[in-house]
mmCIF file of C-alpha atoms in Angstrom:
data_model
loop_
_atom_site.group_PDB
_atom_site.id
_atom_site.type_symbol
_atom_site.label_atom_id
_atom_site.label_comp_id
_atom_site.label_asym_id
_atom_site.label_seq_id
_atom_site.Cartn_x
_atom_site.Cartn_y
_atom_site.Cartn_z
ATOM 1 C CA MET I 1 -4.809 -48.033 37.777
ATOM 2 C CA GLU I 2 -4.500 -46.459 34.456
ATOM 3 C CA LYS I 3 -4.277 -42.880 34.451
ATOM 4 C CA ALA I 4 -7.221 -40.748 33.719
ATOM 5 C CA GLN I 5 -5.936 -39.197 30.518
ATOM 6 C CA PHE I 6 -5.311 -43.426 29.327
ATOM 7 C CA ASP I 7 -8.663 -43.967 27.042
ATOM 8 C CA PHE I 8 -8.400 -47.401 26.208
ATOM 9 C CA ILE I 9 -10.964 -49.915 24.534
ATOM 10 C CA ASN I 10 -11.135 -53.722 24.412
ATOM 11 C CA LEU I 11 -12.324 -55.223 20.929
ATOM 12 C CA THR I 12 -15.444 -57.135 20.986
ATOM 13 C CA PRO I 13 -17.951 -58.863 18.563
ATOM 14 C CA GLU I 14 -20.007 -55.911 18.796
ATOM 15 C CA ASN I 15 -17.369 -53.195 17.949
ATOM 16 C CA LEU I 16 -14.892 -54.971 16.047
ATOM 17 C CA ALA I 17 -16.443 -53.982 12.524
ATOM 18 C CA GLU I 18 -16.004 -50.200 13.542
ATOM 19 C CA GLU I 19 -12.512 -49.950 15.357
ATOM 20 C CA HIS I 20 -9.438 -49.102 13.844
ATOM 21 C CA LEU I 21 -7.303 -52.222 14.358
ATOM 22 C CA SER I 22 -3.599 -51.497 12.366
ATOM 23 C CA CYS I 23 -0.694 -50.224 14.164
ATOM 24 C CA ILE I 24 0.206 -47.858 11.534
ATOM 25 C CA ILE I 25 -2.091 -48.526 8.453
ATOM 26 C CA ARG I 26 -4.487 -45.281 8.570
ATOM 27 C CA SER I 27 -5.981 -45.951 4.941
ATOM 28 C CA LYS I 28 -9.422 -44.394 4.589
ATOM 29 C CA LYS I 29 -10.385 -46.945 2.046
ATOM 30 C CA LEU I 30 -10.762 -50.696 2.877
ATOM 31 C CA HIS I 31 -7.519 -52.132 3.205
ATOM 32 C CA PRO I 32 -7.167 -56.106 2.458
ATOM 33 C CA GLY I 33 -4.728 -56.857 5.007
ATOM 34 C CA VAL I 34 -6.801 -54.958 7.835
ATOM 35 C CA GLU I 35 -10.179 -56.890 6.530
ATOM 36 C CA ALA I 36 -8.273 -59.887 6.860
ATOM 37 C CA LYS I 37 -7.221 -59.306 10.322
ATOM 38 C CA ARG I 38 -10.555 -58.229 11.441
ATOM 39 C CA GLN I 39 -11.778 -61.862 9.913
ATOM 40 C CA TRP I 40 -9.144 -63.697 11.899
ATOM 41 C CA LEU I 41 -9.955 -61.669 14.986
ATOM 42 C CA SER I 42 -13.622 -62.416 14.717
ATOM 43 C CA SER I 43 -12.893 -66.123 15.678
ATOM 44 C CA ARG I 44 -10.058 -65.584 18.011
ATOM 45 C CA LEU I 45 -12.343 -63.203 20.629
ATOM 46 C CA LYS I 46 -14.340 -66.172 21.142
ATOM 47 C CA GLU I 47 -11.079 -68.138 22.686
ATOM 48 C CA GLY I 48 -10.377 -65.358 24.966
ATOM 49 C CA HIS I 49 -7.907 -63.050 22.550
ATOM 50 C CA VAL I 50 -7.682 -60.022 23.771
ATOM 51 C CA PHE I 51 -6.796 -56.605 21.919
ATOM 52 C CA ARG I 52 -6.655 -53.367 23.624
ATOM 53 C CA LYS I 53 -6.081 -50.234 22.291
ATOM 54 C CA LEU I 54 -5.935 -46.708 22.782
ATOM 55 C CA ALA I 55 -9.365 -45.489 21.809
ATOM 56 C CA VAL I 56 -8.426 -43.246 18.918
ATOM 57 C CA LYS I 57 -6.766 -44.168 15.347
ATOM 58 C CA ALA I 58 -3.486 -44.774 17.062
ATOM 59 C CA PRO I 59 -0.372 -47.183 17.015
ATOM 60 C CA VAL I 60 -1.031 -48.326 20.452
ATOM 61 C CA PHE I 61 -2.023 -51.453 21.865
ATOM 62 C CA ILE I 62 -1.689 -54.786 23.188
ATOM 63 C CA GLU I 63 -2.765 -58.336 21.810
ATOM 64 C CA TYR I 64 -2.612 -61.383 23.407
ATOM 65 C CA ALA I 65 -4.316 -64.628 24.105
ATOM 66 C CA PRO I 66 -4.185 -67.788 26.102
ATOM 67 C CA LEU I 67 -1.195 -69.892 25.275
ATOM 68 C CA GLU I 68 -3.640 -72.717 24.215
ATOM 69 C CA THR I 69 -5.388 -71.117 21.845
ATOM 70 C CA ALA I 70 -2.313 -68.944 20.833
ATOM 71 C CA TRP I 71 -1.201 -69.528 17.199
ATOM 72 C CA VAL I 72 2.329 -70.330 18.007
ATOM 73 C CA PRO I 73 4.760 -73.515 18.580
ATOM 74 C CA VAL I 74 4.884 -72.956 22.375
ATOM 75 C CA THR I 75 3.489 -75.041 25.101
ATOM 76 C CA GLY I 76 2.862 -74.221 28.939
ATOM 77 C CA ASP I 77 0.151 -74.678 31.489
ATOM 78 C CA ASN I 78 -2.461 -71.648 31.867
ATOM 79 C CA PHE I 79 -0.104 -69.335 30.315
ATOM 80 C CA PHE I 80 -1.156 -65.787 28.243
ATOM 81 C CA TYR I 81 1.102 -65.583 24.875
ATOM 82 C CA VAL I 82 1.585 -61.872 24.260
ATOM 83 C CA TYR I 83 2.092 -61.591 20.316
ATOM 84 C CA CYS I 84 2.663 -57.774 20.397
ATOM 85 C CA LEU I 85 2.698 -54.576 22.466
ATOM 86 C CA TRP I 86 3.159 -50.910 20.344
ATOM 87 C CA ALA I 87 3.455 -47.548 21.424
ATOM 88 C CA TYR I 88 4.676 -46.015 18.241
ATOM 89 C CA GLY I 89 5.815 -42.696 16.956
ATOM 90 C CA SER I 90 6.992 -39.628 19.188
ATOM 91 C CA GLU I 91 3.866 -38.717 19.811
ATOM 92 C CA TYR I 92 3.113 -41.954 21.762
ATOM 93 C CA LYS I 93 6.566 -43.025 23.008
ATOM 94 C CA GLY I 94 7.618 -42.298 26.349
ATOM 95 C CA LYS I 95 4.049 -41.366 27.620
ATOM 96 C CA GLY I 96 3.925 -44.433 29.729
ATOM 97 C CA TYR I 97 0.898 -46.109 27.157
ATOM 98 C CA GLY I 98 3.224 -49.318 27.000
ATOM 99 C CA LYS I 99 3.805 -49.554 30.429
ATOM 100 C CA SER I 100 -0.188 -49.091 31.374
ATOM 101 C CA LEU I 101 -0.959 -52.110 28.591
ATOM 102 C CA MET I 102 1.492 -54.413 30.255
ATOM 103 C CA GLU I 103 0.319 -53.771 33.440
ATOM 104 C CA TYR I 104 -3.341 -54.396 32.193
ATOM 105 C CA CYS I 105 -2.157 -57.645 31.042
ATOM 106 C CA ILE I 106 -0.314 -58.922 34.220
ATOM 107 C CA ALA I 107 -3.385 -57.951 36.232
ATOM 108 C CA ASP I 108 -5.896 -59.671 33.796
ATOM 109 C CA ALA I 109 -3.527 -62.850 33.875
ATOM 110 C CA LYS I 110 -3.970 -62.501 37.686
ATOM 111 C CA ALA I 111 -7.403 -61.868 37.819
ATOM 112 C CA LYS I 112 -7.995 -64.971 35.360
ATOM 113 C CA GLY I 113 -5.775 -67.334 37.562
ATOM 114 C CA LYS I 114 -3.358 -67.806 35.181
ATOM 115 C CA SER I 115 0.308 -69.178 35.781
ATOM 116 C CA GLY I 116 2.195 -66.085 34.071
ATOM 117 C CA ILE I 117 2.662 -64.216 30.828
ATOM 118 C CA CYS I 118 5.191 -65.097 27.924
ATOM 119 C CA LEU I 119 6.235 -63.718 24.498
ATOM 120 C CA LEU I 120 8.827 -63.973 21.757
ATOM 121 C CA GLY I 121 12.261 -62.208 22.133
ATOM 122 C CA ALA I 122 15.987 -63.028 20.771
ATOM 123 C CA LYS I 123 19.361 -62.834 22.061
ATOM 124 C CA LYS I 124 19.237 -59.576 19.678
ATOM 125 C CA GLN I 125 16.448 -57.588 19.513
ATOM 126 C CA LYS I 126 14.140 -58.391 16.250
ATOM 127 C CA HIS I 127 11.820 -56.048 14.536
ATOM 128 C CA TRP I 128 8.437 -56.665 14.778
ATOM 129 C CA LEU I 129 8.605 -58.533 18.328
ATOM 130 C CA THR I 130 7.744 -56.614 21.499
ATOM 131 C CA SER I 131 10.980 -55.428 23.257
ATOM 132 C CA GLN I 132 12.220 -57.910 25.645
ATOM 133 C CA GLY I 133 14.351 -55.161 27.208
ATOM 134 C CA PHE I 134 11.079 -53.546 28.217
ATOM 135 C CA ALA I 135 9.284 -56.873 29.109
ATOM 136 C CA GLN I 136 12.307 -57.364 31.585
ATOM 137 C CA LYS I 137 11.423 -54.561 33.442
ATOM 138 C CA PHE I 138 8.444 -56.317 34.401
ATOM 139 C CA GLY I 139 10.267 -59.515 35.879
ATOM 140 C CA PHE I 140 10.365 -61.437 32.484
ATOM 141 C CA GLU I 141 12.832 -63.811 32.250
ATOM 142 C CA VAL I 142 14.576 -66.461 29.691
ATOM 143 C CA ALA I 143 12.554 -69.772 29.655
ATOM 144 C CA ASP I 144 13.576 -71.564 26.579
ATOM 145 C CA THR I 145 16.014 -70.729 23.637
ATOM 146 C CA THR I 146 16.666 -71.668 19.673
ATOM 147 C CA ALA I 147 19.711 -72.544 18.150
ATOM 148 C CA SER I 148 19.238 -69.494 16.033
ATOM 149 C CA GLY I 149 18.969 -67.203 19.051
ATOM 150 C CA TYR I 150 15.300 -66.817 19.612
ATOM 151 C CA GLU I 151 14.146 -66.895 23.182
ATOM 152 C CA LEU I 152 10.987 -67.369 24.824
ATOM 153 C CA PHE I 153 10.392 -64.640 27.637
ATOM 154 C CA ALA I 154 8.014 -65.536 30.772
ATOM 155 C CA LEU I 155 6.927 -64.041 33.719
ATOM 156 C CA SER I 156 5.850 -67.000 35.981
ATOM 157 C CA PHE I 157 3.559 -66.281 39.105
ATOM 158 C CA ASP I 158 4.053 -69.633 40.373
ATOM 159 C CA GLY I 159 7.313 -70.912 39.270
ATOM 160 C CA THR I 160 6.156 -73.293 36.135
ATOM 161 C CA LYS I 161 7.575 -72.316 32.644
ATOM 162 C CA PRO I 162 6.305 -72.313 29.318
ATOM 163 C CA HIS I 163 8.559 -73.669 26.336
ATOM 164 C CA PHE I 164 9.063 -74.198 22.487
ATOM 165 C CA LEU I 165 7.611 -77.474 21.299
ATOM 166 C CA PRO I 166 9.915 -79.779 19.970
ATOM 167 C CA GLY I 167 9.059 -78.653 16.253
ATOM 168 C CA ALA I 168 9.755 -75.027 16.881
ATOM 169 C CA LYS I 169 13.375 -76.251 17.763
ATOM 170 C CA THR I 170 13.762 -78.172 14.237
ATOM 171 C CA GLU I 171 14.395 -75.063 11.982
ATOM 172 C CA LYS I 172 14.985 -77.205 8.839
ATOM 173 C CA ILE I 173 12.726 -78.479 6.352
ATOM 174 C CA GLU I 174 13.106 -80.537 3.296
ATOM 175 C CA SER I 175 12.630 -77.580 0.618
ATOM 176 C CA SER I 176 14.853 -75.539 -1.656
ATOM 177 C CA GLY I 177 14.429 -71.676 -2.639
ATOM 178 C CA LEU I 178 12.417 -69.354 -0.623
ATOM 179 C CA VAL I 179 9.438 -70.666 1.797
ATOM 180 C CA VAL I 180 7.511 -68.375 3.835
ATOM 181 C CA TYR I 181 4.946 -69.387 6.524
ATOM 182 C CA TYR I 182 2.536 -66.861 7.312
ATOM 183 C CA ASP I 183 -0.817 -66.023 8.928
ATOM 184 C CA VAL I 184 -3.157 -62.634 8.420
ATOM 185 C CA GLN I 185 -2.744 -61.799 12.294
ATOM 186 C CA CYS I 186 -0.797 -58.627 10.966
ATOM 187 C CA PRO I 187 -2.528 -56.258 8.684
ATOM 188 C CA PHE I 188 0.839 -55.642 6.920
ATOM 189 C CA ILE I 189 1.569 -59.558 5.802
ATOM 190 C CA LEU I 190 -0.801 -59.933 2.670
ATOM 191 C CA GLN I 191 0.870 -56.991 0.848
ATOM 192 C CA ASN I 192 4.265 -57.801 1.998
ATOM 193 C CA ILE I 193 3.418 -61.266 0.586
ATOM 194 C CA GLU I 194 2.733 -59.771 -2.794
ATOM 195 C CA MET I 195 5.871 -57.801 -2.869
ATOM 196 C CA ILE I 196 7.782 -60.745 -2.113
ATOM 197 C CA LYS I 197 6.159 -62.822 -4.737
ATOM 198 C CA LEU I 198 6.683 -60.211 -7.099
ATOM 199 C CA PHE I 199 10.347 -60.179 -6.884
ATOM 200 C CA CYS I 200 10.660 -63.745 -6.697
ATOM 201 C CA GLU I 201 8.705 -63.863 -10.184
ATOM 202 C CA GLU I 202 11.003 -61.074 -11.685
ATOM 203 C CA ASN I 203 14.095 -62.562 -10.430
ATOM 204 C CA ASP I 204 13.349 -66.308 -11.228
ATOM 205 C CA VAL I 205 13.635 -67.288 -7.466
ATOM 206 C CA PRO I 206 12.025 -70.504 -6.533
ATOM 207 C CA SER I 207 9.383 -69.778 -3.730
ATOM 208 C CA SER I 208 6.761 -70.992 -1.988
ATOM 209 C CA PHE I 209 4.098 -69.410 0.529
ATOM 210 C CA ILE I 210 2.167 -71.515 3.244
ATOM 211 C CA GLN I 211 -0.584 -69.674 4.634
ATOM 212 C CA VAL I 212 -1.074 -70.778 8.301
ATOM 213 C CA ASP I 213 -4.880 -71.394 8.612
ATOM 214 C CA SER I 214 -5.689 -73.122 11.997
ATOM 215 C CA LEU I 215 -4.398 -73.275 15.601
ATOM 216 C CA GLN I 216 -3.269 -77.064 14.766
ATOM 217 C CA GLN I 217 -1.062 -76.129 11.854
ATOM 218 C CA ALA I 218 0.822 -72.938 13.763
ATOM 219 C CA LYS I 219 1.484 -75.418 16.919
ATOM 220 C CA ASN I 220 3.263 -78.086 14.390
ATOM 221 C CA LEU I 221 5.248 -75.294 12.559
ATOM 222 C CA PRO I 222 9.204 -76.054 12.245
ATOM 223 C CA CYS I 223 10.180 -72.998 13.679
ATOM 224 C CA VAL I 224 9.536 -69.972 15.999
ATOM 225 C CA PHE I 225 6.434 -67.929 14.938
ATOM 226 C CA ASN I 226 4.656 -64.662 15.395
ATOM 227 C CA ASN I 227 2.641 -64.575 12.493
ATOM 228 C CA PHE I 228 5.593 -64.697 9.678
ATOM 229 C CA ALA I 229 8.533 -67.143 8.813
ATOM 230 C CA VAL I 230 11.059 -67.589 6.259
ATOM 231 C CA PHE I 231 13.158 -70.460 5.046
ATOM 232 C CA TYR I 232 15.953 -70.310 2.771
ATOM 233 C CA ASN I 233 17.002 -73.571 0.891
ATOM 234 C CA GLY I 234 15.865 -75.454 3.820
ATOM 235 C CA LYS I 235 17.224 -73.452 6.752
ATOM 236 C CA PHE I 236 15.140 -71.348 9.132
ATOM 237 C CA GLN I 237 16.344 -67.548 8.497
ATOM 238 C CA THR I 238 13.957 -64.959 10.415
ATOM 239 C CA VAL I 239 10.638 -64.177 11.985
ATOM 240 C CA ASN I 240 10.956 -60.846 10.689
ATOM 241 C CA LEU I 241 8.573 -58.960 7.912
ATOM 242 C CA LEU I 242 10.360 -58.252 5.160
ATOM 243 C CA LEU I 243 9.097 -54.928 4.031
ATOM 244 C CA ASP I 244 12.341 -53.945 2.943
ATOM 245 C CA MET I 245 13.467 -55.945 -0.447
ATOM 246 C CA ASN I 246 17.207 -55.365 0.759
ATOM 247 C CA ASP I 247 16.333 -57.821 3.862
ATOM 248 C CA LEU I 248 15.143 -60.597 1.097
ATOM 249 C CA LYS I 249 18.424 -59.656 -0.872
ATOM 250 C CA LYS I 250 20.584 -60.457 2.258
ATOM 251 C CA ILE I 251 18.657 -63.884 2.787
ATOM 252 C CA LEU I 252 19.193 -64.782 -0.848
ATOM 253 C CA ALA I 253 22.829 -63.945 -0.870
ATOM 254 C CA LYS I 254 23.415 -66.283 1.963
#
């Protein structure tokens, strides 16, 4: 049971146009990234995608979907996939919001007869991924790994396990320079892409940007993916959003 003061709301086709749905973007004007996500969600909600948030303009939410329709190169029979769970900032951390959201997801999975829940993690915690330490408190365990140190965490109700699709473990492409795969699920991505493009143009860095715009494309990616992935000179680098150009410089220095 959620505590009375925890006033959450789920996005629906009826309220999607009005509800705040960014983690920390609070622009009063229409924001390209937020509106792109809103359009993306308009189709995903029909597929069973869940976006549950605190009923105020706050960076407190969980976002998950049936694994069969989740835009990630992961497969499994009858699981939910958690894209992200945020309770960001001193005003919201440590108040039990994250716990309540995860408990809701678990209860929802059980009520719908799911085999379990999974999410992307790593041997060393990565930015922009749900804390696997937090997930482990609920019983999530490593179900699969990649050579680059990413891990698939799963909470199984029946002993079955999801796993990365074979392509996700390839981690190589036949391209030189910088290659970025992205979708528009995260409101930060479009502005991030523009910053990276500008940096590459100003510094003569060969680059290409590939928008993932279908479930099939996402399932067949050559690396793990949560909504963003970077390659350099054919080798997979990270799923971290490169909001800091210093992170990009470190990749280019390799």
